[in-house]
Amino acid sequence: MAHSGVGPAGKRKEIYKYIAPWPLYSMNWSVRPDKRFRLALGSFVEEYNNKVQIVSLDEDNSEFTAKSTFDHPYPTTKIMWIPDSKGVFPDLLATSGDYLRVWRAGEPDTRLECVLNNNKNSDFCAPLTSFDWNEVDPNLVGTSSIDTTCTIWGLETGQILGRVNLVSGHVKTQLIAHDKEVYDIAFSRAGGGRDMFASVGADGSVRMFDLRHLEHSTIIYEDPTHTPLLRLAWNKQDPNYLATIAMDACEVIILDVRVPCTPVARLNNHRACVNGIAWAPHSSCHICTAGDDHQALIWDIQQMPRAIEDPILAYTAAEGEVNQIQWGATQPDWIAICYNKSLEILRV
């Protein structure tokens, strides 16, 4: 993967760093074409009061600056910008925690558009572990919860009428997805990209669902020791492949939905547990992984099913365990990582 766009003097920065006021956990690249180096960051403070901050890189002076900071109850389990690569929808981002919240980004004021709560009848709230925003139909969002369910929400984004909230949402469907807590959910690009999604959870299984046939699900993989599976990520170019990580595991498991229950590859160079996985936006054979060994690794999995011995690129964040990794959808040359209070973007 060549280093692109080097200037005449051969001097382009390969790393930009931002230090937040608090430890970071969730992070996501903005997708809009007019906001190139913009990310949203979520604090991880073990109390009710947490923050979300929108930062962007000033390409003239090579510095990240905070454009908007707002309060969030509890740490965000995930942050995601609306997958709107053409910039036709309102400038929205969503967060999960106790509930799913949709926000309208602004500088400096980001405004809460709506809170989506599935338990209208009770004070009880089952925290959300994750969510995914459908790329083909940005009016669909799926959430996963510790109450064993996944919920698919329909969003309505209206036109601007005064100061009326533009976004509202309703439950399209809620289903019991696993026997225990559900830890992650992700829409697949297969079959049109709208109706298929998968989830992972504390029962150690990867299950696949189709919104058109919710009466049954397909078990793609079950961990032999029923170790909880914490994350899953679909390959962005080839919908047959997905990656998952088990709790406290030093390896990433690559699955092929055409060959259920047998991993096609195991990526196991990390020397401590893996925390994050992100597929390349523009290539079917590259994936990056990050872990408690302070490392971010990029792998070329082209030779599957032959064993993948070593990553093609390794980056060590000297100061901390890397708890988050994201590959910019509109910035395929850049990977973002978080550790401690730091965000770094790395040219790959």
Short mmCIF file of C-alpha atoms in Angstrom, two decimals:
data_model
loop_
_atom_site.label_atom_id
_atom_site.label_comp_id
_atom_site.label_asym_id
_atom_site.label_seq_id
_atom_site.Cartn_x
_atom_site.Cartn_y
_atom_site.Cartn_z
CA MET A 1 0.00 0.00 0.00
CA ALA A 2 1.99 2.92 -1.34
CA HIS A 3 2.41 6.22 0.42
CA SER A 4 0.44 8.57 -1.74
CA GLY A 5 0.52 12.26 -2.41
CA VAL A 6 3.99 13.14 -1.17
CA GLY A 7 4.77 16.76 -1.92
CA PRO A 8 7.73 18.00 -3.97
CA ALA A 9 10.00 18.13 -0.91
CA GLY A 10 8.87 14.63 0.02
CA LYS A 11 7.60 16.00 3.33
CA ARG A 12 4.06 15.04 4.25
CA LYS A 13 3.12 14.28 7.80
CA GLU A 14 2.29 10.63 8.32
CA ILE A 15 0.77 11.01 11.79
CA TYR A 16 -1.47 13.64 13.36
CA LYS A 17 -2.29 13.51 17.04
CA TYR A 18 -4.97 15.05 19.25
CA ILE A 19 -5.04 14.85 23.04
CA ALA A 20 -8.54 15.04 24.50
CA PRO A 21 -9.38 16.33 27.99
CA TRP A 22 -10.44 12.82 29.08
CA PRO A 23 -9.78 9.14 28.30
CA LEU A 24 -11.31 8.15 24.96
CA TYR A 25 -13.31 5.10 24.06
CA SER A 26 -15.56 5.52 21.05
CA MET A 27 -14.53 7.26 17.84
CA ASN A 28 -15.74 7.48 14.26
CA TRP A 29 -14.72 9.17 11.00
CA SER A 30 -17.20 11.52 9.41
CA VAL A 31 -18.39 10.37 5.98
CA ARG A 32 -19.47 13.62 4.35
CA PRO A 33 -17.32 14.65 1.36
CA ASP A 34 -17.10 18.27 2.55
CA LYS A 35 -15.77 17.38 6.03
CA ARG A 36 -12.63 15.47 5.24
CA PHE A 37 -10.65 15.03 8.41
CA ARG A 38 -13.49 15.19 10.93
CA LEU A 39 -14.04 12.67 13.70
CA ALA A 40 -16.33 12.30 16.69
CA LEU A 41 -14.85 11.14 20.00
CA GLY A 42 -16.55 9.80 23.11
CA SER A 43 -15.12 10.06 26.62
CA PHE A 44 -14.76 7.11 28.97
CA VAL A 45 -15.30 8.40 32.49
CA GLU A 46 -16.78 5.99 35.02
CA GLU A 47 -19.61 8.25 36.08
CA TYR A 48 -22.85 9.66 34.67
CA ASN A 49 -21.35 12.79 33.13
CA ASN A 50 -19.49 12.06 29.92
CA LYS A 51 -18.71 14.04 26.78
CA VAL A 52 -18.74 13.76 23.03
CA GLN A 53 -16.41 15.96 21.04
CA ILE A 54 -16.24 16.65 17.33
CA VAL A 55 -12.72 17.43 16.14
CA SER A 56 -11.33 18.24 12.74
CA LEU A 57 -7.89 18.60 11.27
CA ASP A 58 -6.93 22.00 10.00
CA GLU A 59 -4.88 20.96 6.99
CA ASP A 60 -3.16 24.35 6.81
CA ASN A 61 -1.57 24.23 10.25
CA SER A 62 -1.67 20.45 10.77
CA GLU A 63 -3.54 20.71 14.07
CA PHE A 64 -6.69 19.05 15.31
CA THR A 65 -9.17 21.45 16.89
CA ALA A 66 -12.37 20.79 18.81
CA LYS A 67 -15.34 22.13 16.87
CA SER A 68 -18.12 21.09 19.25
CA THR A 69 -18.28 19.46 22.68
CA PHE A 70 -21.49 18.27 24.30
CA ASP A 71 -22.67 16.32 27.34
CA HIS A 72 -23.61 12.66 27.14
CA PRO A 73 -25.02 10.52 29.94
CA TYR A 74 -22.67 7.60 30.64
CA PRO A 75 -19.86 6.74 28.22
CA THR A 76 -20.91 6.16 24.61
CA THR A 77 -20.61 2.49 23.65
CA LYS A 78 -20.42 3.57 20.00
CA ILE A 79 -20.51 6.73 17.90
CA MET A 80 -21.36 6.76 14.23
CA TRP A 81 -21.87 9.50 11.66
CA ILE A 82 -24.71 9.07 9.20
CA PRO A 83 -23.30 7.05 6.27
CA ASP A 84 -24.05 9.79 3.80
CA SER A 85 -21.16 9.91 1.34
CA LYS A 86 -22.94 12.39 -0.94
CA GLY A 87 -23.85 14.91 1.77
CA VAL A 88 -27.59 14.89 0.98
CA PHE A 89 -28.93 14.13 4.47
CA PRO A 90 -28.77 16.45 7.48
CA ASP A 91 -25.37 16.37 9.22
CA LEU A 92 -26.26 13.76 11.83
CA LEU A 93 -24.40 11.52 14.20
CA ALA A 94 -25.73 8.89 16.61
CA THR A 95 -24.53 7.56 19.93
CA SER A 96 -25.45 4.50 21.96
CA GLY A 97 -25.33 4.13 25.72
CA ASP A 98 -28.42 3.94 27.88
CA TYR A 99 -30.43 4.80 24.74
CA LEU A 100 -29.83 5.57 21.08
CA ARG A 101 -29.54 9.30 20.51
CA VAL A 102 -29.40 11.14 17.21
CA TRP A 103 -27.63 14.51 17.13
CA ARG A 104 -27.32 17.26 14.55
CA ALA A 105 -23.72 18.41 14.29
CA GLY A 106 -23.06 22.12 14.52
CA GLU A 107 -20.17 24.43 15.34
CA PRO A 108 -20.11 25.05 18.22
CA ASP A 109 -23.57 23.77 19.16
CA THR A 110 -24.51 20.19 18.44
CA ARG A 111 -28.21 19.62 19.10
CA LEU A 112 -30.00 16.51 20.32
CA GLU A 113 -32.57 15.56 17.68
CA CYS A 114 -34.16 12.53 19.31
CA VAL A 115 -33.78 9.86 21.96
CA LEU A 116 -34.92 6.43 20.82
CA ASN A 117 -36.16 4.39 23.75
CA ASN A 118 -37.63 0.96 23.28
CA ASN A 119 -39.05 0.61 26.78
CA LYS A 120 -41.61 3.35 26.81
CA ASN A 121 -43.70 1.65 29.51
CA SER A 122 -41.04 1.32 32.16
CA ASP A 123 -38.29 3.19 33.93
CA PHE A 124 -36.05 0.22 33.27
CA CYS A 125 -33.55 0.63 30.52
CA ALA A 126 -31.45 -2.17 29.05
CA PRO A 127 -28.20 -0.53 27.97
CA LEU A 128 -27.21 -0.65 24.33
CA THR A 129 -23.90 -2.29 23.59
CA SER A 130 -23.63 -1.16 19.97
CA PHE A 131 -25.52 -0.13 16.85
CA ASP A 132 -25.09 0.09 13.10
CA TRP A 133 -26.38 2.61 10.60
CA ASN A 134 -27.42 1.09 7.29
CA GLU A 135 -25.31 2.42 4.41
CA VAL A 136 -27.80 1.62 1.65
CA ASP A 137 -30.79 3.04 3.54
CA PRO A 138 -29.69 5.64 6.14
CA ASN A 139 -33.22 5.60 7.54
CA LEU A 140 -32.46 2.21 9.12
CA VAL A 141 -30.50 1.80 12.35
CA GLY A 142 -30.03 -1.45 14.24
CA THR A 143 -29.21 -1.57 17.97
CA SER A 144 -27.96 -4.42 20.17
CA SER A 145 -28.69 -4.69 23.88
CA ILE A 146 -27.77 -6.61 26.99
CA ASP A 147 -31.43 -7.74 27.16
CA THR A 148 -30.69 -10.36 24.38
CA THR A 149 -32.50 -8.35 21.71
CA CYS A 150 -31.70 -6.41 18.58
CA THR A 151 -33.99 -3.60 17.49
CA ILE A 152 -34.28 -2.18 13.99
CA TRP A 153 -35.34 1.45 14.03
CA GLY A 154 -36.82 3.50 11.21
CA LEU A 155 -35.69 7.13 11.18
CA GLU A 156 -37.56 9.96 9.55
CA THR A 157 -35.49 12.99 8.62
CA GLY A 158 -37.85 15.83 7.80
CA GLN A 159 -37.26 19.19 6.17
CA ILE A 160 -36.24 22.27 8.14
CA LEU A 161 -39.32 23.91 9.65
CA GLY A 162 -38.28 26.58 12.12
CA ARG A 163 -36.60 24.93 15.10
CA VAL A 164 -38.65 21.75 15.01
CA ASN A 165 -36.66 18.58 15.62
CA LEU A 166 -36.06 17.10 12.23
CA VAL A 167 -35.45 13.53 13.20
CA SER A 168 -37.86 11.08 14.73
CA GLY A 169 -37.78 7.32 14.92
CA HIS A 170 -39.98 4.29 15.43
CA VAL A 171 -39.37 0.62 16.14
CA LYS A 172 -39.67 -1.39 12.93
CA THR A 173 -38.94 -4.68 14.61
CA GLN A 174 -37.44 -6.07 17.80
CA LEU A 175 -36.20 -9.63 18.01
CA ILE A 176 -34.56 -11.90 20.51
CA ALA A 177 -31.23 -12.44 18.76
CA HIS A 178 -29.22 -14.50 21.26
CA ASP A 179 -29.56 -16.58 24.40
CA LYS A 180 -27.58 -13.99 26.36
CA GLU A 181 -26.43 -10.38 25.99
CA VAL A 182 -25.90 -9.11 22.42
CA TYR A 183 -22.62 -7.21 22.10
CA ASP A 184 -22.53 -6.04 18.49
CA ILE A 185 -24.66 -5.73 15.37
CA ALA A 186 -23.69 -4.99 11.76
CA PHE A 187 -25.62 -4.77 8.51
CA SER A 188 -24.29 -6.85 5.62
CA ARG A 189 -23.90 -5.61 2.04
CA ALA A 190 -25.28 -8.90 0.75
CA GLY A 191 -28.60 -9.08 -1.08
CA GLY A 192 -28.98 -5.37 -1.74
CA GLY A 193 -27.43 -4.27 1.55
CA ARG A 194 -30.66 -3.36 3.26
CA ASP A 195 -32.11 -6.43 4.91
CA MET A 196 -29.31 -8.66 6.15
CA PHE A 197 -27.51 -8.16 9.43
CA ALA A 198 -25.48 -10.19 11.87
CA SER A 199 -24.96 -10.07 15.61
CA VAL A 200 -22.58 -11.50 18.18
CA GLY A 201 -23.01 -11.99 21.87
CA ALA A 202 -22.23 -13.53 25.22
CA ASP A 203 -23.42 -16.94 24.04
CA GLY A 204 -20.36 -17.10 21.75
CA SER A 205 -22.28 -17.23 18.48
CA VAL A 206 -22.41 -15.17 15.29
CA ARG A 207 -25.97 -15.14 13.95
CA MET A 208 -27.29 -13.79 10.69
CA PHE A 209 -30.77 -12.37 10.15
CA ASP A 210 -32.85 -11.22 7.20
CA LEU A 211 -35.48 -8.54 7.85
CA ARG A 212 -37.67 -10.22 5.24
CA HIS A 213 -37.61 -13.59 7.07
CA LEU A 214 -37.21 -12.91 10.75
CA GLU A 215 -38.78 -16.20 11.78
CA HIS A 216 -35.39 -17.88 11.51
CA SER A 217 -31.70 -16.99 11.81
CA THR A 218 -28.52 -18.67 10.63
CA ILE A 219 -25.70 -19.51 13.00
CA ILE A 220 -22.52 -18.62 11.10
CA TYR A 221 -20.10 -19.51 13.89
CA GLU A 222 -20.07 -20.75 17.46
CA ASP A 223 -17.06 -20.40 19.69
CA PRO A 224 -16.05 -23.93 20.73
CA THR A 225 -15.76 -22.92 24.38
CA HIS A 226 -18.76 -20.53 24.26
CA THR A 227 -16.49 -17.59 25.01
CA PRO A 228 -18.45 -14.35 24.47
CA LEU A 229 -17.87 -12.67 21.10
CA LEU A 230 -17.54 -8.90 21.48
CA ARG A 231 -17.26 -7.39 18.00
CA LEU A 232 -18.05 -8.17 14.42
CA ALA A 233 -17.25 -6.38 11.18
CA TRP A 234 -18.25 -7.17 7.61
CA ASN A 235 -15.78 -6.92 4.78
CA LYS A 236 -16.67 -3.70 2.93
CA GLN A 237 -16.11 -5.09 -0.56
CA ASP A 238 -16.89 -8.82 -0.33
CA PRO A 239 -20.04 -9.55 1.68
CA ASN A 240 -19.03 -13.19 2.19
CA TYR A 241 -16.42 -12.33 4.79
CA LEU A 242 -16.69 -11.07 8.31
CA ALA A 243 -14.34 -10.77 11.26
CA THR A 244 -15.06 -11.28 14.95
CA ILE A 245 -13.15 -11.20 18.22
CA ALA A 246 -13.74 -13.17 21.40
CA MET A 247 -13.42 -11.76 24.89
CA ASP A 248 -9.80 -11.57 26.12
CA ALA A 249 -8.59 -13.22 22.89
CA CYS A 250 -5.32 -12.32 21.18
CA GLU A 251 -6.63 -13.38 17.76
CA VAL A 252 -9.14 -12.20 15.18
CA ILE A 253 -11.32 -14.83 13.53
CA ILE A 254 -12.20 -14.41 9.84
CA LEU A 255 -15.35 -16.21 8.72
CA ASP A 256 -16.80 -17.00 5.30
CA VAL A 257 -20.61 -17.23 5.39
CA ARG A 258 -20.44 -19.88 2.66
CA VAL A 259 -18.47 -22.13 5.03
CA PRO A 260 -20.30 -21.75 8.34
CA CYS A 261 -18.71 -22.62 11.68
CA THR A 262 -15.13 -22.99 10.37
CA PRO A 263 -12.87 -19.93 10.45
CA VAL A 264 -11.09 -19.35 7.12
CA ALA A 265 -8.29 -17.52 8.89
CA ARG A 266 -7.03 -16.59 12.33
CA LEU A 267 -4.92 -13.46 12.73
CA ASN A 268 -2.88 -13.99 15.84
CA ASN A 269 0.15 -11.73 16.05
CA HIS A 270 -1.23 -9.61 18.87
CA ARG A 271 0.48 -10.28 22.18
CA ALA A 272 -2.46 -9.12 24.30
CA CYS A 273 -6.21 -9.01 23.81
CA VAL A 274 -7.62 -7.50 20.61
CA ASN A 275 -10.01 -4.56 21.08
CA GLY A 276 -10.92 -3.46 17.58
CA ILE A 277 -11.19 -4.50 13.95
CA ALA A 278 -11.77 -2.44 10.82
CA TRP A 279 -11.85 -3.56 7.19
CA ALA A 280 -10.42 -1.38 4.46
CA PRO A 281 -13.14 0.70 2.79
CA HIS A 282 -11.65 0.24 -0.68
CA SER A 283 -10.11 -3.24 -0.71
CA SER A 284 -11.52 -6.68 0.03
CA CYS A 285 -8.26 -8.12 1.32
CA HIS A 286 -7.07 -5.64 3.95
CA ILE A 287 -8.12 -5.43 7.58
CA CYS A 288 -6.64 -3.64 10.55
CA THR A 289 -6.70 -4.78 14.15
CA ALA A 290 -5.74 -3.10 17.44
CA GLY A 291 -5.09 -4.34 20.92
CA ASP A 292 -3.83 -4.05 24.45
CA ASP A 293 -0.30 -4.77 23.21
CA HIS A 294 -0.20 -1.09 22.07
CA GLN A 295 -0.25 -2.24 18.45
CA ALA A 296 -2.28 -1.48 15.35
CA LEU A 297 -1.69 -4.09 12.64
CA ILE A 298 -2.71 -4.16 8.98
CA TRP A 299 -3.16 -7.55 7.35
CA ASP A 300 -3.41 -8.73 3.76
CA ILE A 301 -5.68 -11.79 3.75
CA GLN A 302 -5.48 -12.42 0.02
CA GLN A 303 -3.93 -15.85 0.41
CA MET A 304 -6.76 -17.35 2.46
CA PRO A 305 -7.39 -20.18 3.17
CA ARG A 306 -3.61 -20.50 3.48
CA ALA A 307 -2.48 -19.30 6.88
CA ILE A 308 -1.83 -15.60 7.28
CA GLU A 309 1.43 -15.50 9.22
CA ASP A 310 2.26 -11.83 9.64
CA PRO A 311 0.73 -8.40 9.19
CA ILE A 312 2.03 -6.24 6.33
CA LEU A 313 2.27 -3.17 8.55
CA ALA A 314 2.61 -2.70 12.29
CA TYR A 315 2.37 0.51 14.27
CA THR A 316 3.11 0.75 17.98
CA ALA A 317 1.48 3.41 20.11
CA ALA A 318 4.14 3.62 22.77
CA GLU A 319 2.00 5.17 25.45
CA GLY A 320 -1.04 2.97 25.70
CA GLU A 321 -3.36 0.11 24.94
CA VAL A 322 -5.18 0.78 21.67
CA ASN A 323 -8.88 0.46 22.42
CA GLN A 324 -10.37 1.69 19.15
CA ILE A 325 -9.44 1.54 15.46
CA GLN A 326 -11.32 2.96 12.48
CA TRP A 327 -10.47 3.10 8.78
CA GLY A 328 -11.79 6.26 7.14
CA ALA A 329 -14.46 5.44 4.56
CA THR A 330 -13.82 8.61 2.57
CA GLN A 331 -10.14 8.67 3.57
CA PRO A 332 -8.85 5.20 2.66
CA ASP A 333 -5.24 6.33 3.17
CA TRP A 334 -5.86 6.98 6.86
CA ILE A 335 -6.51 4.86 9.93
CA ALA A 336 -7.53 6.37 13.27
CA ILE A 337 -6.72 4.86 16.66
CA CYS A 338 -7.45 5.81 20.26
CA TYR A 339 -5.43 5.08 23.38
CA ASN A 340 -5.64 6.78 26.77
CA LYS A 341 -6.60 10.40 26.00
CA SER A 342 -5.06 10.34 22.52
CA LEU A 343 -6.49 10.16 19.03
CA GLU A 344 -3.97 9.50 16.26
CA ILE A 345 -4.54 9.29 12.54
CA LEU A 346 -1.94 7.33 10.59
CA ARG A 347 -1.27 7.39 6.88
CA VAL A 348 -1.09 3.82 5.57
#
